[in-house]
Amino acid sequence: MRLTGSIHLIGGGVWGGLGLSPGPDCNVYLVECGDGSAVMIDTGSGLPGSVDAIAGHVEEAGFRPEDIRAILLTHMHGDHAGGALRFAEMTGAEVHASELTARVLATGDEETSSVALARTAGVFPSDFKLLPVAGMNSIAEGDRLEFGDASFDVYETPGHCAGHLSFLLSASGRRDMIAGDVVFWRGRVLMQATPDCDPAALAASLAKLAGLGQVDGLFSGHGAFVLSGANRHLDEAASHARQLRIPPGV
Ligand SMILES: [Zn+2]
């Protein structure tokens, strides 16, 4: 489903998604690079039905798996990173993530990633596994990834979990924030009873994203997205945090 001149939605399952894939998948985005290639943002859960559905939406968007030249992960949770191995194998693309996410994925660490907790809580099926991914590229704040006409400025945005990244995409004359699970439509947030969920870190992340100048779209890891006027939504979240309040939950 095309959302802007360069962004497609290609996955999103039972957790606040739009039903584009059947599993416990985050919103999965595909970004056109203007040269026939594309970048995938997050991968969904990696469960077989989800992988097939997402791969089908890549084709509907006009791309072959091998056209995907990079996979960017916002964070290490299983609904975002669970499909990293499957899509890395399918596309041959390099997987980029924070140093912590890369380290956790390298061993499939289900404790640090909270996959074990989420499985117990019923977020994932009992046989769900975080599949290890070797050879990921570690990226950090200040990095700019350029692919064709699309560039991604990397911001470290912990709070929802440790090692979380957000990407400011410049493409098609727009500036779009791809925010993972740090902030959502109407300034909502997603705080969970996990060891690395950190309200103070979240407040700093929200202030950072609200201070990036004009942003057109807000494309988060679950639920609705914002096509224009994203600053209003980012400011709403940051204004709660400035008053030491946790913004309302999604
Ligand atoms: Zn998450």
CSV table of C-alpha atoms and ligand atoms in Angstrom, one decimal:
chain,number,residue,atom,x,y,z
A,1,MET,CA,0.0,0.0,0.0
A,2,ARG,CA,1.6,3.3,-1.2
A,3,LEU,CA,1.6,5.9,1.6
A,4,THR,CA,3.8,8.7,0.0
A,5,GLY,CA,5.9,9.2,-3.1
A,6,SER,CA,8.5,6.8,-1.6
A,7,ILE,CA,7.0,4.9,1.3
A,8,HIS,CA,4.9,1.7,1.1
A,9,LEU,CA,3.3,-0.2,3.9
A,10,ILE,CA,4.1,-3.9,3.4
A,11,GLY,CA,3.2,-5.5,6.7
A,12,GLY,CA,1.4,-5.0,9.9
A,13,GLY,CA,-0.4,-7.7,11.9
A,14,VAL,CA,-2.5,-8.3,14.9
A,15,TRP,CA,-0.8,-5.8,17.3
A,16,GLY,CA,-2.4,-2.6,16.1
A,17,GLY,CA,-1.5,-3.3,12.5
A,18,LEU,CA,-3.8,-2.9,9.5
A,19,GLY,CA,-4.1,-6.6,8.7
A,20,LEU,CA,-1.5,-6.7,5.9
A,21,SER,CA,0.1,-9.7,7.4
A,22,PRO,CA,-1.4,-12.3,9.7
A,23,GLY,CA,1.1,-12.6,12.6
A,24,PRO,CA,2.2,-10.5,15.5
A,25,ASP,CA,4.0,-8.1,13.2
A,26,CYS,CA,4.8,-4.4,13.5
A,27,ASN,CA,4.2,-2.0,10.7
A,28,VAL,CA,6.7,-2.9,8.0
A,29,TYR,CA,7.7,-0.2,5.6
A,30,LEU,CA,9.4,-0.3,2.2
A,31,VAL,CA,11.2,2.9,1.0
A,32,GLU,CA,11.9,3.4,-2.7
A,33,CYS,CA,15.4,4.7,-3.4
A,34,GLY,CA,14.6,6.1,-6.9
A,35,ASP,CA,17.0,3.9,-8.7
A,36,GLY,CA,15.0,0.6,-8.8
A,37,SER,CA,16.2,-0.4,-5.3
A,38,ALA,CA,14.4,-0.2,-2.0
A,39,VAL,CA,15.1,-0.3,1.7
A,40,MET,CA,13.0,-2.3,4.2
A,41,ILE,CA,12.3,-0.9,7.7
A,42,ASP,CA,11.7,-3.6,10.3
A,43,THR,CA,10.8,-7.1,9.4
A,44,GLY,CA,7.8,-8.3,11.4
A,45,SER,CA,7.8,-11.5,13.4
A,46,GLY,CA,9.3,-13.8,10.9
A,47,LEU,CA,6.5,-16.3,11.3
A,48,PRO,CA,5.9,-18.2,8.0
A,49,GLY,CA,2.5,-16.6,7.1
A,50,SER,CA,3.8,-13.2,7.8
A,51,VAL,CA,7.0,-13.6,5.8
A,52,ASP,CA,4.9,-14.8,2.8
A,53,ALA,CA,2.4,-11.9,3.1
A,54,ILE,CA,5.1,-9.3,3.4
A,55,ALA,CA,7.1,-10.7,0.5
A,56,GLY,CA,3.9,-10.6,-1.5
A,57,HIS,CA,3.4,-6.9,-0.7
A,58,VAL,CA,7.0,-6.2,-1.8
A,59,GLU,CA,6.1,-7.6,-5.2
A,60,GLU,CA,2.8,-5.6,-5.3
A,61,ALA,CA,4.9,-2.5,-4.7
A,62,GLY,CA,6.8,-3.4,-7.9
A,63,PHE,CA,10.0,-4.8,-6.4
A,64,ARG,CA,11.7,-8.2,-6.4
A,65,PRO,CA,13.3,-9.4,-3.1
A,66,GLU,CA,16.8,-8.8,-4.6
A,67,ASP,CA,15.9,-5.2,-5.2
A,68,ILE,CA,15.9,-4.6,-1.4
A,69,ARG,CA,19.5,-3.4,-0.8
A,70,ALA,CA,19.3,-2.8,3.0
A,71,ILE,CA,17.2,-3.7,6.0
A,72,LEU,CA,17.0,-1.2,8.9
A,73,LEU,CA,15.8,-2.3,12.3
A,74,THR,CA,14.4,0.2,14.8
A,75,HIS,CA,14.7,-2.2,17.8
A,76,MET,CA,15.2,-5.7,19.0
A,77,HIS,CA,11.7,-6.7,19.9
A,78,GLY,CA,10.4,-9.9,18.2
A,79,ASP,CA,7.6,-8.2,16.3
A,80,HIS,CA,10.1,-5.9,14.6
A,81,ALA,CA,13.3,-8.0,14.4
A,82,GLY,CA,12.0,-11.5,14.3
A,83,GLY,CA,12.0,-11.7,10.5
A,84,ALA,CA,15.5,-10.2,10.1
A,85,LEU,CA,17.1,-13.6,9.3
A,86,ARG,CA,14.4,-14.7,6.9
A,87,PHE,CA,14.4,-11.4,4.9
A,88,ALA,CA,18.3,-11.1,5.0
A,89,GLU,CA,18.4,-14.5,3.4
A,90,MET,CA,15.6,-13.8,0.9
A,91,THR,CA,17.0,-10.4,-0.2
A,92,GLY,CA,20.8,-10.7,0.3
A,93,ALA,CA,20.6,-7.2,1.9
A,94,GLU,CA,22.8,-6.1,4.8
A,95,VAL,CA,20.9,-5.6,8.1
A,96,HIS,CA,21.6,-2.3,9.9
A,97,ALA,CA,20.8,-1.7,13.6
A,98,SER,CA,22.1,-0.2,16.8
A,99,GLU,CA,25.1,-1.8,18.4
A,100,LEU,CA,22.9,-3.3,21.1
A,101,THR,CA,20.3,-4.7,18.7
A,102,ALA,CA,23.1,-6.2,16.5
A,103,ARG,CA,24.7,-7.8,19.6
A,104,VAL,CA,21.4,-9.2,20.8
A,105,LEU,CA,20.4,-10.5,17.3
A,106,ALA,CA,23.8,-12.1,16.8
A,107,THR,CA,23.0,-14.7,19.5
A,108,GLY,CA,19.2,-14.5,19.4
A,109,ASP,CA,19.3,-13.3,23.0
A,110,GLU,CA,15.7,-13.8,24.1
A,111,GLU,CA,16.2,-12.3,27.6
A,112,THR,CA,17.7,-8.9,26.7
A,113,SER,CA,15.3,-8.6,23.8
A,114,SER,CA,12.3,-9.4,26.1
A,115,VAL,CA,11.2,-12.1,23.7
A,116,ALA,CA,11.1,-14.6,26.5
A,117,LEU,CA,8.8,-12.3,28.6
A,118,ALA,CA,6.6,-11.5,25.6
A,119,ARG,CA,6.3,-15.2,24.8
A,120,THR,CA,5.2,-15.9,28.3
A,121,ALA,CA,2.7,-13.0,28.1
A,122,GLY,CA,1.1,-14.5,25.0
A,123,VAL,CA,2.4,-11.8,22.6
A,124,PHE,CA,4.1,-14.5,20.6
A,125,PRO,CA,3.1,-18.2,20.1
A,126,SER,CA,4.8,-20.7,22.5
A,127,ASP,CA,7.1,-22.0,19.7
A,128,PHE,CA,8.3,-18.5,18.6
A,129,LYS,CA,12.1,-18.1,18.5
A,130,LEU,CA,14.3,-15.1,17.9
A,131,LEU,CA,16.4,-16.3,15.1
A,132,PRO,CA,20.1,-15.2,15.3
A,133,VAL,CA,21.4,-13.0,12.6
A,134,ALA,CA,25.2,-12.9,11.9
A,135,GLY,CA,27.2,-10.0,10.4
A,136,MET,CA,24.8,-7.1,11.0
A,137,ASN,CA,26.1,-3.6,10.5
A,138,SER,CA,26.1,-1.4,13.6
A,139,ILE,CA,24.9,2.2,13.2
A,140,ALA,CA,24.6,5.1,15.7
A,141,GLU,CA,23.3,8.6,16.0
A,142,GLY,CA,24.9,11.0,13.6
A,143,ASP,CA,25.2,8.4,10.9
A,144,ARG,CA,23.5,9.1,7.6
A,145,LEU,CA,22.7,6.1,5.3
A,146,GLU,CA,22.3,7.1,1.7
A,147,PHE,CA,20.7,4.8,-0.9
A,148,GLY,CA,20.0,6.3,-4.2
A,149,ASP,CA,17.8,9.4,-3.7
A,150,ALA,CA,16.8,8.4,-0.1
A,151,SER,CA,18.8,9.3,2.9
A,152,PHE,CA,18.2,8.2,6.5
A,153,ASP,CA,19.6,10.2,9.4
A,154,VAL,CA,20.0,8.0,12.5
A,155,TYR,CA,18.8,9.0,15.9
A,156,GLU,CA,19.1,7.1,19.2
A,157,THR,CA,15.7,7.1,20.9
A,158,PRO,CA,15.7,4.7,23.9
A,159,GLY,CA,12.7,4.6,26.3
A,160,HIS,CA,10.4,2.0,24.8
A,161,CYS,CA,13.4,-0.2,25.0
A,162,ALA,CA,17.2,0.0,25.0
A,163,GLY,CA,19.1,0.4,21.8
A,164,HIS,CA,16.1,1.8,19.9
A,165,LEU,CA,16.7,3.9,16.8
A,166,SER,CA,14.5,6.2,14.8
A,167,PHE,CA,15.2,7.3,11.2
A,168,LEU,CA,14.6,10.7,9.6
A,169,LEU,CA,14.0,9.9,5.9
A,170,SER,CA,14.7,12.6,3.3
A,171,ALA,CA,13.2,11.5,0.0
A,172,SER,CA,10.7,12.8,-2.6
A,173,GLY,CA,11.1,16.3,-1.3
A,174,ARG,CA,9.7,15.2,2.1
A,175,ARG,CA,11.1,14.7,5.6
A,176,ASP,CA,9.5,11.7,7.3
A,177,MET,CA,10.1,10.3,10.8
A,178,ILE,CA,10.2,6.5,11.0
A,179,ALA,CA,9.8,6.2,14.7
A,180,GLY,CA,9.5,2.5,15.6
A,181,ASP,CA,7.8,2.3,19.0
A,182,VAL,CA,9.1,5.5,20.6
A,183,VAL,CA,6.1,7.7,19.6
A,184,PHE,CA,2.8,7.3,17.8
A,185,TRP,CA,0.0,9.3,16.3
A,186,ARG,CA,-1.3,12.0,18.6
A,187,GLY,CA,1.8,11.8,20.7
A,188,ARG,CA,1.0,8.5,22.2
A,189,VAL,CA,3.7,6.1,23.6
A,190,LEU,CA,4.1,2.4,24.3
A,191,MET,CA,5.6,1.8,27.8
A,192,GLN,CA,5.7,-1.8,29.0
A,193,ALA,CA,6.7,-3.7,32.1
A,194,THR,CA,10.0,-4.8,30.7
A,195,PRO,CA,13.4,-4.2,32.4
A,196,ASP,CA,14.8,-1.8,29.8
A,197,CYS,CA,11.6,0.4,29.4
A,198,ASP,CA,12.8,3.7,30.8
A,199,PRO,CA,10.6,6.8,31.3
A,200,ALA,CA,13.5,9.3,31.7
A,201,ALA,CA,15.1,8.0,28.5
A,202,LEU,CA,11.8,8.2,26.8
A,203,ALA,CA,11.4,11.9,27.8
A,204,ALA,CA,14.8,12.7,26.3
A,205,SER,CA,14.0,10.8,23.1
A,206,LEU,CA,10.7,12.7,22.7
A,207,ALA,CA,12.4,16.0,23.2
A,208,LYS,CA,15.0,15.1,20.6
A,209,LEU,CA,12.4,14.1,18.0
A,210,ALA,CA,10.4,17.3,18.6
A,211,GLY,CA,13.4,19.4,18.0
A,212,LEU,CA,14.4,18.2,14.5
A,213,GLY,CA,12.7,21.1,12.6
A,214,GLN,CA,10.0,20.5,10.1
A,215,VAL,CA,8.9,16.9,9.7
A,216,ASP,CA,6.1,15.9,7.3
A,217,GLY,CA,5.1,12.3,8.1
A,218,LEU,CA,5.2,10.1,11.2
A,219,PHE,CA,5.4,6.4,10.5
A,220,SER,CA,5.4,4.4,13.7
A,221,GLY,CA,5.7,0.7,14.4
A,222,HIS,CA,2.0,0.1,15.1
A,223,GLY,CA,-1.3,1.6,14.2
A,224,ALA,CA,-2.0,4.8,12.3
A,225,PHE,CA,0.5,7.0,10.5
A,226,VAL,CA,0.6,10.7,9.8
A,227,LEU,CA,1.1,11.9,6.3
A,228,SER,CA,1.5,15.7,7.0
A,229,GLY,CA,2.0,17.9,10.0
A,230,ALA,CA,3.9,15.4,12.0
A,231,ASN,CA,5.4,18.1,14.2
A,232,ARG,CA,2.1,18.6,16.0
A,233,HIS,CA,2.1,14.9,17.1
A,234,LEU,CA,5.8,15.0,18.1
A,235,ASP,CA,5.2,18.2,20.0
A,236,GLU,CA,2.2,16.8,21.9
A,237,ALA,CA,4.3,13.9,23.2
A,238,ALA,CA,7.2,16.1,24.1
A,239,SER,CA,5.0,18.6,26.0
A,240,HIS,CA,3.8,15.8,28.3
A,241,ALA,CA,7.4,14.7,28.9
A,242,ARG,CA,8.5,18.3,29.6
A,243,GLN,CA,6.1,18.3,32.5
A,244,LEU,CA,7.5,15.0,33.8
A,245,ARG,CA,4.4,13.1,32.7
A,246,ILE,CA,4.4,10.0,30.6
A,247,PRO,CA,2.3,10.7,27.6
A,248,PRO,CA,-0.9,8.7,27.1
A,249,GLY,CA,-0.5,5.1,25.9
A,250,VAL,CA,-1.5,3.8,22.5
B,1,ZN,ZN,8.7,-2.7,20.6
